[in-house]
C-alpha cells in the first residue's frame, strides 16, 4: 500500500491513499489543556445554576407556567411587537431620507438633516415620549389653514395622536436620528468609484443612491440596524411615559403587583423578550445574506443556460446583415466614419 | 502646439468630435491643468501619455464632468460640456442636463468600478434599462452580445468578485459600450492588472478602435499607442508638451522631456 508512495522523513504517512496519490501531512495538533479546565468550570457553574433554578421555590415556576400564555401577556407581546415594528419602519424610512439629505448637494437638505439628528439624538427618548403624550394638551386642535387667515379644516388632536400614535411617533422619531447616522456611515463606506462609474453612465443622483450605493451600504447598515431593532424591542417598555399601558413590560408589572409576585412575572417577560429577539436574529441572518450578494455570499446568480446559449448563438450569427469576420465586430455605437 | 490627427485620411476635413480649448484646472492652489488645447476627430484613437501628476487623468475626467474645469471650454460635438452659453455668458448645467451629456460618453476606469452587488450581465444592463428605459429583454440581448464581443459570454452570471481583473475590466468596457456612446474614455485601463492579463483588455480595445469608435486613452502602454493610436499626446506638468503621430514621436521625440520620459518607460 505504501510501496508506491514516498515517505516524508519524520512524518507518519496517513493510512489511506489520497485520491491524488499525495501523502498528506499528519502533524500532532497543539494540546489545549486550559480549554478542558475552562469547560469543567463552566459545566460546574451550569450545574449549580440548574440546581438552584429547580430547587429554589421562590422562583415560582408554577406561576411562570400560569402566566406565560395569559391573555393579557400575549396581548402585551402583540402590542410590543406593533410598537417595535411600526416605530422601526418609520425610523428606517426617515433615516434613509435623512442620510440621503445629509449627502445631498443641496445645502438646505444637509442643514435640515443635521438639525433633525442634533435635536432627536440630543434629548432623552423618555422626555420625547412624555412630550408626545402631552401634545393634545399643548395643541388641543389640529387646524389646517392660512396662518392668521381662514381656517379650512380642524380636528381634535386627541383623536389623531392617541396613546398608540404618540408612542410610535416618540419611539420612531427618536430612533430615526440614531439610524440616520448608521445609514450615513453605511453610505460613506461605499467606494467613491461606484458613484463615479454610475455618473459616467449618465445615471441621476437619486437613482445612483437607490440602485448602486444603498444596496452596497446595506451590508454595513444591517448589523447595527438589527442591533437597534433588538434595542427598540426593549425600549418599548418606556412607553408608560406616554402613558401607554398595554405593552409586555407594563402588563407583566401590573400582574406582578396584583399578585405580589414580581420574580415569576419578570421571568415571563424575559422569556418572551428573549424569544422575540431570537426570531429577529434569524431574520437578520437572511437579510445579511441577501445584501452580501457578490461580496460575502458568493453563490452565483441563478443561471439560465438556455437564455445564455440563445443569446450567444444570436451574437455569433446576428440576424442583422453584418460583417461575419470576427476580427471586425459590428460597432455597437461607434460613429461610422 | 496642437496638431490634429493626420494619420486618418479622409477624416481631415470633418469637424472634430472633441475640441478642448485653453482648459485650466485648479485644485485649491494646485494648478493641475495649465492651458490644454486638443482636438479629437471622429473615429480617432487619441492616446495620452505622461508621468504621474502630469494632469492626463484629470483632463480625461474633465471631459466626462467628473471634474469641472476652472477655465476654458470642452466641446463634444455641439455640446459645451458642463455649461450652456446664453448671450455670451456661461451658465452651469443642471444635474439632469449633465447626466444627459454623460450618456454620450463612455468611461473605463483604472479600478474597473463594476457594481459588486450585480452580476456581469446586470452591470451591463443597468444603465440601458435605468437610463435609456430599454426593455429588459432588449437590454439583456444587447448585454449578452457585448459580453460575447469581449469574450465573456459564459461569465454572464458571475459577480465581479468571481472574475479576474482582466475579465472585470472587459465587463466594464462592455458596460460603457451598452450606452452606445459616441466617445470612449479610458483612464489607465490596464494599470491595475497583472501583466499577463493586460493583453486581453488591450485586444478588446484594439477591436473597438477597428470598429471606428472614437477613443481617448490615458495609458502607459507605449506598444498600444504605437500600434493602435492615431495621435499621441505627451503631457507633463499640466501642459501638452508634444503631440502628433505616435510612431514618429516614439521613434523620434522632439522635446527633451518626451525623450526622457520615453527612455524611462520603454
Coordinates of C-alpha atoms in Angstrom, one line a residue:
Chain A
X1 CA 0.0 0.0 0.0
X2 CA 2.8 2.4 0.8
X3 CA 5.3 0.9 -1.7
X4 CA 4.4 3.4 -4.4
X5 CA 4.4 6.4 -2.1
X6 CA 7.2 8.5 -0.8
X7 CA 7.6 8.7 2.9
X8 CA 8.4 12.1 4.2
X9 CA 11.1 11.7 6.8
X10 CA 9.9 12.4 10.3
X11 CA 6.2 12.3 9.4
X12 CA 3.8 9.5 9.7
X13 CA 2.1 9.0 6.4
X14 CA -1.7 9.0 6.6
X15 CA -3.1 5.5 6.4
X16 CA -5.4 6.0 3.4
X17 CA -4.2 6.9 0.0
X18 CA -5.3 10.4 -1.0
X19 CA -7.2 10.4 -4.3
X20 CA -4.4 12.4 -5.9
X21 CA -1.8 10.0 -4.6
X22 CA -0.4 12.6 -2.3
X23 CA 0.8 11.6 1.2
X24 CA -0.9 14.2 3.5
X25 CA 1.0 15.6 6.4
X26 CA -0.2 14.1 9.7
X27 CA 1.1 16.5 12.3
X28 CA 0.3 16.2 16.1
X29 CA -2.0 19.1 17.0
X30 CA -1.2 21.5 19.7
X31 CA -2.8 20.5 23.0
X32 CA -5.0 22.9 24.9
X33 CA -5.3 21.7 28.5
X34 CA -6.6 25.1 29.6
X35 CA -9.7 24.6 27.5
X36 CA -10.6 21.4 29.3
X37 CA -10.2 23.2 32.7
X38 CA -12.4 26.0 31.4
X39 CA -15.0 23.6 30.2
X40 CA -15.1 21.8 33.5
X41 CA -15.6 25.2 35.4
X42 CA -18.4 26.1 33.0
X43 CA -20.1 22.8 33.5
X44 CA -19.9 23.2 37.2
X45 CA -21.4 26.7 37.1
X46 CA -24.2 25.5 34.9
X47 CA -24.9 22.6 37.2
X48 CA -25.1 24.9 40.2
X49 CA -27.4 27.3 38.3
X50 CA -29.7 24.5 37.2
X51 CA -29.8 23.1 40.7
X52 CA -30.8 26.5 42.2
X53 CA -33.4 27.1 39.4
X54 CA -35.0 23.8 40.1
X55 CA -34.8 23.6 43.9
X56 CA -35.4 27.3 44.9
X57 CA -39.2 27.5 45.5
X58 CA -39.1 31.4 45.3
X59 CA -38.8 31.2 41.5
X60 CA -42.4 30.0 41.5
X61 CA -42.2 28.1 38.2
X62 CA -45.9 27.2 38.6
X63 CA -46.8 30.9 38.4
X64 CA -44.4 31.3 35.4
X65 CA -46.4 28.5 33.7
X66 CA -49.7 30.0 34.6
X67 CA -48.9 33.5 33.2
X68 CA -46.7 32.6 30.3
X69 CA -49.7 32.4 28.0
X70 CA -52.0 34.6 29.9
X71 CA -54.3 36.6 27.6
X72 CA -53.0 39.9 28.9
X73 CA -49.4 38.8 28.5
X74 CA -50.0 37.6 24.9
X75 CA -51.7 40.8 24.0
X76 CA -48.8 42.6 25.6
X77 CA -46.4 40.8 23.3
X78 CA -48.6 41.8 20.4
X79 CA -48.5 45.5 21.4
X80 CA -44.8 45.4 22.0
X81 CA -44.3 43.9 18.5
X82 CA -46.6 46.5 16.9
X83 CA -44.7 49.3 18.7
X84 CA -41.3 47.9 17.7
X85 CA -42.2 47.2 14.1
X86 CA -44.1 50.5 13.4
X87 CA -41.5 52.7 15.1
X88 CA -38.7 50.9 13.3
X89 CA -40.4 51.2 9.9
X90 CA -40.9 55.0 10.5
X91 CA -37.3 55.3 11.7
X92 CA -35.8 53.4 8.8
X93 CA -37.8 55.4 6.2
X94 CA -36.8 58.7 7.9
X95 CA -33.2 57.5 8.3
X96 CA -32.8 56.8 4.6
X97 CA -34.2 60.2 3.8
X98 CA -32.0 61.9 6.4
X99 CA -28.9 60.1 5.2
X100 CA -29.6 61.0 1.6
X101 CA -30.3 64.6 2.5
X102 CA -27.0 64.7 4.5
X103 CA -25.1 63.5 1.4
X104 CA -27.0 65.8 -0.9
X105 CA -25.5 68.7 -2.9
X106 CA -28.4 70.8 -1.7
X107 CA -27.1 72.7 1.4
X108 CA -30.7 73.2 2.7
X109 CA -31.2 69.4 2.8
X110 CA -27.9 68.9 4.6
X111 CA -28.7 71.5 7.2
X112 CA -32.2 70.2 7.9
X113 CA -30.9 66.7 8.3
X114 CA -28.2 67.8 10.6
X115 CA -30.6 69.8 12.8
X116 CA -33.0 66.9 13.0
X117 CA -30.3 64.4 14.2
X118 CA -29.0 67.0 16.6
X119 CA -32.4 67.5 18.2
X120 CA -33.8 64.0 18.3
X121 CA -30.5 62.5 19.4
X122 CA -29.8 65.2 21.9
X123 CA -33.0 64.9 24.0
X124 CA -33.9 61.8 26.0
X125 CA -36.3 59.3 24.5
X126 CA -38.3 59.4 27.8
X127 CA -38.7 63.1 27.5
X128 CA -39.8 62.8 23.9
X129 CA -42.4 60.2 24.8
X130 CA -43.8 62.3 27.6
X131 CA -44.0 65.2 25.2
X132 CA -45.9 63.2 22.5
X133 CA -48.3 62.2 25.3
X134 CA -48.9 65.8 26.1
X135 CA -49.2 67.1 22.5
X136 CA -53.0 67.0 22.9
X137 CA -52.7 69.3 25.9
X138 CA -50.4 71.6 24.1
X139 CA -52.4 71.8 20.9
X140 CA -56.0 70.6 21.6
X141 CA -57.0 71.1 17.9
X142 CA -55.2 70.5 14.7
X143 CA -56.1 73.3 12.3
X144 CA -55.2 73.4 8.6
X145 CA -55.5 76.9 7.0
X146 CA -53.6 80.0 6.3
X147 CA -51.6 81.5 9.3
X148 CA -53.6 84.5 10.6
X149 CA -56.1 83.8 7.8
X150 CA -59.0 81.5 7.1
X151 CA -59.3 78.0 8.7
X152 CA -60.1 75.2 6.3
X153 CA -60.2 72.2 8.4
X154 CA -59.8 71.3 12.1
X155 CA -60.0 68.2 14.3
X156 CA -59.3 67.2 17.9
X157 CA -55.6 66.3 18.4
X158 CA -56.7 63.6 20.9
X159 CA -58.3 61.6 18.1
X160 CA -55.3 61.8 15.9
X161 CA -52.4 61.5 18.4
X162 CA -53.9 58.9 20.7
X163 CA -51.6 56.9 23.1
X164 CA -50.6 54.4 20.4
X165 CA -49.7 57.0 17.8
X166 CA -47.9 59.1 20.4
X167 CA -45.8 56.1 21.5
X168 CA -44.9 55.1 17.9
X169 CA -44.0 58.7 16.9
X170 CA -42.0 59.2 20.1
X171 CA -40.0 56.0 19.6
X172 CA -39.8 56.3 15.8
X173 CA -38.6 59.9 15.5
X174 CA -36.0 59.4 18.3
X175 CA -34.7 56.2 16.6
X176 CA -34.6 57.9 13.2
X177 CA -31.8 60.2 14.4
X178 CA -29.6 57.2 15.5
X179 CA -30.4 55.2 12.4
X180 CA -29.6 58.2 10.2
X181 CA -26.1 58.2 11.5
X182 CA -25.9 54.4 10.9
X183 CA -27.1 54.8 7.3
X184 CA -24.8 57.7 6.8
X185 CA -21.8 55.6 7.9
X186 CA -23.0 52.9 5.5
X187 CA -23.3 55.2 2.5
X188 CA -19.8 56.6 3.3
X189 CA -18.4 53.1 3.4
X190 CA -19.1 52.6 -0.3
X191 CA -16.1 53.3 -2.6
X192 CA -16.3 56.7 -4.3
X193 CA -15.6 54.9 -7.6
X194 CA -19.1 53.4 -7.6
X195 CA -20.6 56.9 -7.7
X196 CA -18.3 57.9 -10.5
X197 CA -18.9 54.8 -12.5
X198 CA -22.7 55.3 -12.2
X199 CA -22.4 59.0 -13.0
X200 CA -20.3 58.2 -16.1
X201 CA -23.2 56.0 -17.3
X202 CA -25.5 59.0 -17.2
X203 CA -27.4 57.9 -14.1
X204 CA -29.1 60.6 -12.0
X205 CA -28.0 61.0 -8.4
X206 CA -31.3 59.7 -6.8
X207 CA -31.1 56.6 -8.9
X208 CA -27.5 56.1 -8.1
X209 CA -28.2 56.3 -4.4
X210 CA -31.1 53.8 -4.6
X211 CA -29.8 51.3 -7.0
X212 CA -26.0 51.4 -6.6
X213 CA -24.9 53.0 -3.3
X214 CA -27.6 52.0 -0.8
X215 CA -27.7 48.2 -1.7
X216 CA -23.9 48.1 -1.2
X217 CA -24.2 50.2 2.0
X218 CA -26.8 47.7 3.4
X219 CA -24.0 45.2 4.1
X220 CA -22.7 47.7 6.6
X221 CA -26.1 49.0 7.7
X222 CA -27.9 45.8 8.5
X223 CA -25.9 44.5 11.5
X224 CA -26.1 47.8 13.6
X225 CA -29.8 48.2 12.4
X226 CA -30.6 44.7 13.7
X227 CA -28.9 45.8 16.9
X228 CA -31.1 48.9 17.1
X229 CA -34.2 46.8 16.4
X230 CA -33.5 44.5 19.2
X231 CA -32.8 47.5 21.4
X232 CA -36.1 49.0 20.3
X233 CA -37.9 45.9 21.4
X234 CA -36.7 46.6 24.9
X235 CA -37.0 50.4 24.7
X236 CA -40.8 50.0 24.0
X237 CA -41.0 49.3 27.8
X238 CA -40.6 53.1 28.2
X239 CA -43.9 53.9 26.6
X240 CA -45.5 54.1 30.1
X241 CA -44.2 57.6 29.9
X242 CA -46.9 58.5 27.3
X243 CA -48.7 56.8 29.1
X244 CA -49.3 53.6 27.0
X245 CA -50.2 50.7 29.2
X246 CA -50.6 47.6 27.0
X247 CA -47.0 46.6 26.3
X248 CA -45.4 43.5 27.7
X249 CA -43.4 45.1 30.5
X250 CA -46.3 47.2 31.8
X251 CA -48.7 44.2 31.7
X252 CA -46.3 41.8 33.5
X253 CA -45.6 44.5 36.0
X254 CA -49.3 45.1 36.6
X255 CA -49.9 41.4 37.2
X256 CA -46.9 41.1 39.4
X257 CA -48.2 44.0 41.6
X258 CA -51.6 42.4 41.7
X259 CA -50.4 39.0 43.0
X260 CA -47.4 40.3 44.9
X261 CA -45.0 38.0 42.9
X262 CA -42.6 40.1 40.9
X263 CA -40.0 37.4 40.2
X264 CA -42.1 34.9 38.1
X265 CA -43.5 37.7 36.0
X266 CA -40.1 39.1 35.4
X267 CA -39.2 35.6 34.1
X268 CA -42.3 35.6 31.9
X269 CA -41.3 39.0 30.4
X270 CA -37.7 38.0 30.0
X271 CA -38.7 34.7 28.3
X272 CA -40.8 36.5 25.7
X273 CA -38.2 39.3 25.0
X274 CA -35.6 36.6 24.5
X275 CA -37.8 34.6 22.2
X276 CA -38.7 37.6 20.0
X277 CA -35.0 38.6 19.9
X278 CA -34.1 35.2 18.7
X279 CA -36.6 35.3 15.9
X280 CA -35.3 38.8 15.0
X281 CA -31.8 37.4 14.8
X282 CA -32.9 34.7 12.4
X283 CA -34.5 37.4 10.2
X284 CA -31.3 39.4 10.3
X285 CA -29.2 36.4 9.2
X286 CA -31.3 36.2 6.0
X287 CA -31.3 39.9 5.4
X288 CA -27.5 40.0 5.7
X289 CA -27.2 37.1 3.4
X290 CA -29.3 38.9 0.8
X291 CA -27.3 42.1 0.9
X292 CA -24.0 40.2 1.0
X293 CA -24.6 39.0 -2.6
X294 CA -21.5 39.2 -4.7
X295 CA -19.3 40.1 -1.7
X296 CA -19.8 37.8 1.3
X297 CA -22.2 35.5 -0.4
X298 CA -20.6 34.1 -3.5
X299 CA -23.3 31.8 -4.8
X300 CA -23.7 32.6 -8.4
X301 CA -26.9 34.2 -9.6
X302 CA -29.3 31.7 -11.0
X303 CA -28.0 30.6 -14.4
X304 CA -30.4 30.2 -17.3
X305 CA -28.2 28.3 -19.6
X306 CA -30.8 28.3 -22.4
X307 CA -31.0 32.1 -22.4
X308 CA -27.2 32.5 -22.4
X309 CA -26.8 29.9 -25.2
X310 CA -29.5 31.5 -27.3
X311 CA -28.0 35.0 -26.9
X312 CA -24.5 33.7 -27.7
X313 CA -25.8 32.0 -30.8
X314 CA -27.6 35.2 -31.7
X315 CA -24.4 37.2 -31.2
X316 CA -22.4 34.7 -33.3
X317 CA -25.0 34.7 -36.1
X318 CA -26.7 38.1 -35.9
X319 CA -29.9 38.5 -37.8
X320 CA -28.8 41.9 -39.0
X321 CA -26.6 41.8 -42.1
X322 CA -23.2 42.3 -40.6
X323 CA -19.6 41.6 -41.4
X324 CA -19.2 38.0 -40.3
X325 CA -15.5 38.4 -39.8
X326 CA -14.8 38.0 -36.0
X327 CA -11.9 40.5 -36.1
X328 CA -14.2 43.3 -37.1
X329 CA -17.2 43.0 -34.8
X330 CA -20.2 45.2 -35.6
X331 CA -20.0 48.6 -34.0
X332 CA -22.4 48.9 -31.1
X333 CA -22.4 52.6 -31.1
X334 CA -19.3 53.9 -32.7
X335 CA -19.7 56.6 -35.2
X336 CA -19.1 55.1 -38.6
X337 CA -16.7 57.4 -40.4
Chain B
X1 CA 1.3 73.4 -30.2
X2 CA -1.7 71.5 -31.3
X3 CA -1.8 69.4 -34.4
X4 CA -4.8 67.5 -35.3
X5 CA -4.7 63.9 -36.4
X6 CA -3.1 63.4 -39.8
X7 CA -2.9 59.6 -39.7
X8 CA -6.5 59.1 -40.6
X9 CA -7.0 60.0 -44.2
X10 CA -10.5 61.1 -45.3
X11 CA -11.3 62.5 -42.0
X12 CA -9.2 65.6 -42.2
X13 CA -12.0 67.9 -43.4
X14 CA -14.6 66.8 -40.8
X15 CA -15.4 68.7 -37.7
X16 CA -13.6 67.4 -34.6
X17 CA -15.7 65.3 -32.2
X18 CA -13.9 66.7 -29.2
X19 CA -12.5 70.2 -29.0
X20 CA -10.6 71.2 -25.9
X21 CA -9.6 74.9 -25.7
X22 CA -7.5 76.6 -23.1
X23 CA -8.5 74.3 -20.3
X24 CA -7.2 75.1 -16.8
X25 CA -7.9 73.2 -13.7
X26 CA -7.1 74.2 -10.1
X27 CA -7.5 72.0 -7.1
X28 CA -7.4 74.8 -4.5
X29 CA -4.0 76.4 -5.1
X30 CA -2.7 73.5 -7.1
X31 CA -2.6 74.3 -10.8
X32 CA -3.1 70.9 -12.4
X33 CA -4.0 71.8 -16.0
X34 CA -2.3 74.9 -17.4
X35 CA -4.0 75.7 -20.7
X36 CA -4.7 72.5 -22.6
X37 CA -5.7 72.6 -26.3
X38 CA -6.5 69.4 -28.1
X39 CA -8.9 68.1 -30.7
X40 CA -10.1 64.6 -31.5
X41 CA -11.6 63.7 -34.8
X42 CA -14.5 61.2 -35.2
X43 CA -13.0 57.7 -35.3
X44 CA -9.7 58.8 -34.0
X45 CA -7.8 56.9 -31.3
X46 CA -6.0 59.6 -29.3
X47 CA -3.5 58.3 -26.7
X48 CA -2.3 60.5 -23.9
X49 CA 0.9 59.6 -22.0
X50 CA 2.9 61.3 -19.4
X51 CA 4.4 61.0 -15.9
X52 CA 2.0 60.6 -12.9
X53 CA 0.8 64.0 -11.8
X54 CA 1.0 65.4 -15.3
X55 CA -2.7 66.0 -15.3
X56 CA -3.6 63.4 -18.0
X57 CA -6.2 61.7 -15.9
X58 CA -7.6 65.0 -14.7
X59 CA -8.1 66.1 -18.3
X60 CA -9.9 62.9 -19.1
X61 CA -12.2 63.3 -16.1
X62 CA -13.0 66.9 -17.1
X63 CA -14.3 65.6 -20.4
X64 CA -16.8 63.5 -18.5
X65 CA -17.6 66.2 -15.9
X66 CA -16.2 64.1 -13.1
X67 CA -14.2 67.2 -12.6
X68 CA -15.3 70.7 -13.5
X69 CA -12.9 72.8 -15.4
X70 CA -11.7 76.2 -13.9
X71 CA -11.2 77.9 -17.3
X72 CA -11.5 77.2 -21.0
X73 CA -14.0 75.1 -22.7
X74 CA -14.6 71.5 -23.8
X75 CA -16.9 70.7 -26.6
X76 CA -18.1 67.2 -27.6
X77 CA -19.9 67.5 -31.0
X78 CA -22.1 70.6 -30.4
X79 CA -22.4 70.1 -26.7
X80 CA -20.4 72.5 -24.5
X81 CA -19.5 70.2 -21.6
X82 CA -20.9 71.4 -18.3
X83 CA -22.2 74.7 -19.4
X84 CA -24.7 76.4 -21.6
X85 CA -23.9 79.7 -23.2
X86 CA -26.6 82.4 -23.1
X87 CA -25.8 85.8 -24.5
X88 CA -22.1 85.2 -24.2
X89 CA -22.3 84.1 -20.6
X90 CA -21.7 80.6 -19.3
X91 CA -24.4 79.1 -17.1
X92 CA -23.8 75.9 -15.1
X93 CA -25.9 73.0 -16.4
X94 CA -28.5 71.3 -14.2
X95 CA -27.7 67.8 -12.9
X96 CA -30.2 66.4 -15.4
X97 CA -28.5 68.1 -18.4
X98 CA -25.1 66.9 -17.1
X99 CA -26.4 63.3 -16.9
X100 CA -27.7 63.6 -20.5
X101 CA -24.2 64.8 -21.7
X102 CA -22.6 61.9 -19.9
X103 CA -24.8 59.3 -21.7
X104 CA -22.9 60.0 -24.9
X105 CA -19.5 59.5 -23.4
X106 CA -18.4 56.1 -22.0
X107 CA -15.7 55.8 -19.4
X108 CA -13.5 53.0 -18.3
X109 CA -11.7 53.3 -15.0
X110 CA -8.3 52.1 -13.8
X111 CA -10.0 50.2 -10.9
X112 CA -12.9 48.9 -13.1
X113 CA -15.6 50.1 -10.6
X114 CA -18.0 47.4 -11.5
X115 CA -21.0 47.2 -9.2
X116 CA -20.1 44.4 -6.9
X117 CA -23.7 43.5 -5.9
X118 CA -24.7 42.9 -9.5
X119 CA -23.7 40.1 -11.9
X120 CA -21.7 40.9 -15.0
X121 CA -24.9 40.8 -17.0
X122 CA -26.8 43.0 -14.6
X123 CA -23.8 45.5 -14.6
X124 CA -24.2 45.9 -18.3
X125 CA -28.0 46.0 -18.3
X126 CA -28.2 48.6 -15.5
X127 CA -27.7 51.9 -17.5
X128 CA -29.7 50.8 -20.6
X129 CA -32.7 49.8 -18.5
X130 CA -32.5 52.6 -15.9
X131 CA -31.3 55.5 -18.0
X132 CA -32.4 54.7 -21.5
X133 CA -35.5 52.9 -20.4
X134 CA -34.8 50.0 -22.7
X135 CA -36.9 46.9 -22.1
X136 CA -35.2 44.2 -20.1
X137 CA -35.4 41.7 -22.9
X138 CA -33.7 44.0 -25.4
X139 CA -31.1 45.1 -22.8
X140 CA -30.3 41.5 -21.9
X141 CA -29.9 40.5 -25.6
X142 CA -27.6 43.5 -26.2
X143 CA -25.7 42.9 -23.0
X144 CA -25.1 39.2 -23.9
X145 CA -23.9 40.2 -27.3
X146 CA -21.5 42.7 -25.7
X147 CA -20.2 40.1 -23.3
X148 CA -19.6 37.8 -26.2
X149 CA -17.8 40.6 -28.0
X150 CA -15.4 40.9 -25.1
X151 CA -15.1 37.1 -24.9
X152 CA -17.0 36.6 -21.6
X153 CA -20.4 35.3 -22.7
X154 CA -20.1 32.3 -20.3
X155 CA -19.3 34.6 -17.4
X156 CA -22.7 36.5 -17.6
X157 CA -23.9 35.3 -14.2
X158 CA -20.7 35.8 -12.3
X159 CA -20.3 38.5 -9.8
X160 CA -17.3 40.8 -10.2
X161 CA -15.5 39.3 -7.3
X162 CA -15.6 35.9 -9.1
X163 CA -13.8 37.4 -12.2
X164 CA -10.2 38.2 -12.7
X165 CA -9.1 41.8 -13.1
X166 CA -8.8 41.5 -16.8
X167 CA -12.3 40.0 -17.0
X168 CA -13.7 42.7 -14.8
X169 CA -12.1 45.4 -17.0
X170 CA -13.6 43.8 -20.1
X171 CA -17.0 43.7 -18.5
X172 CA -16.5 47.4 -17.6
X173 CA -15.8 48.1 -21.2
X174 CA -19.0 46.2 -22.3
X175 CA -20.9 48.2 -19.6
X176 CA -19.8 51.5 -21.1
X177 CA -20.5 50.3 -24.6
X178 CA -24.0 49.3 -23.7
X179 CA -25.0 53.0 -23.6
X180 CA -23.9 53.3 -27.3
X181 CA -21.6 56.2 -26.6
X182 CA -20.0 58.4 -29.4
X183 CA -16.8 58.7 -27.4
X184 CA -15.0 56.3 -25.1
X185 CA -12.6 57.5 -22.4
X186 CA -10.1 55.0 -20.9
X187 CA -8.3 56.1 -17.7
X188 CA -5.3 53.9 -17.4
X189 CA -7.4 50.8 -18.1
X190 CA -4.6 48.3 -17.7
X191 CA -2.6 49.9 -14.9
X192 CA -4.3 47.8 -12.1
X193 CA -3.9 44.5 -14.0
X194 CA -1.4 41.7 -13.6
X195 CA 0.9 41.7 -16.7
X196 CA -0.5 38.5 -18.2
X197 CA -4.0 39.9 -18.2
X198 CA -3.2 43.2 -19.9
X199 CA -3.2 41.7 -23.4
X200 CA -6.9 40.6 -23.3
X201 CA -8.0 44.1 -22.4
X202 CA -5.8 45.7 -25.0
X203 CA -7.2 43.3 -27.6
X204 CA -10.7 44.3 -26.8
X205 CA -9.7 48.0 -27.1
X206 CA -8.0 47.3 -30.5
X207 CA -11.1 45.7 -31.8
X208 CA -13.1 48.6 -30.6
X209 CA -10.7 51.0 -32.4
X210 CA -11.0 49.0 -35.6
X211 CA -14.8 49.2 -35.4
X212 CA -14.5 53.0 -35.7
X213 CA -15.0 54.1 -32.1
X214 CA -13.6 57.5 -31.1
X215 CA -11.3 56.8 -28.1
X216 CA -9.2 58.9 -25.8
X217 CA -6.8 56.6 -23.9
X218 CA -4.7 57.6 -21.0
X219 CA -2.1 54.8 -20.6
X220 CA 1.4 53.7 -20.0
X221 CA 1.2 51.1 -22.7
X222 CA 3.5 52.6 -25.3
X223 CA 3.1 49.5 -27.5
X224 CA -0.6 50.1 -27.7
X225 CA 0.0 53.8 -28.6
X226 CA 2.3 52.8 -31.4
X227 CA 0.1 50.1 -32.8
X228 CA -3.4 51.5 -32.4
X229 CA -3.0 55.2 -31.8
X230 CA -3.8 57.8 -34.4
X231 CA -2.4 60.6 -32.3
X232 CA -0.1 60.6 -29.3
X233 CA 0.0 63.4 -26.8
X234 CA 2.7 63.7 -24.2
X235 CA 1.7 65.7 -21.2
X236 CA 3.9 66.9 -18.4
X237 CA 3.3 69.4 -15.6
X238 CA -0.2 70.2 -16.8
X239 CA 0.7 71.2 -20.3
X240 CA 0.8 69.4 -23.7
X241 CA 4.5 69.0 -24.4
X242 CA 4.2 67.3 -27.7
X243 CA 1.5 65.8 -29.9
X244 CA 1.5 64.1 -33.3
X245 CA 1.9 60.7 -35.0
X246 CA 2.6 58.1 -32.3
X247 CA 5.2 56.2 -34.4
X248 CA 7.1 59.4 -35.2
X249 CA 7.1 60.6 -31.6
X250 CA 8.1 57.3 -30.1
X251 CA 10.9 56.9 -32.7
X252 CA 12.0 60.4 -32.7
X253 CA 10.7 62.6 -29.8
X254 CA 11.3 66.4 -30.4
X255 CA 11.3 67.5 -26.8
X256 CA 13.9 66.7 -24.2
X257 CA 11.1 65.9 -21.6
X258 CA 9.4 63.5 -24.0
X259 CA 12.7 61.9 -24.8
X260 CA 13.5 61.5 -21.1
X261 CA 10.0 60.0 -20.3
X262 CA 10.1 57.6 -23.2
X263 CA 13.6 56.4 -22.3
X264 CA 12.3 55.5 -18.8
X265 CA 9.1 53.7 -19.9
X266 CA 10.4 51.9 -23.0

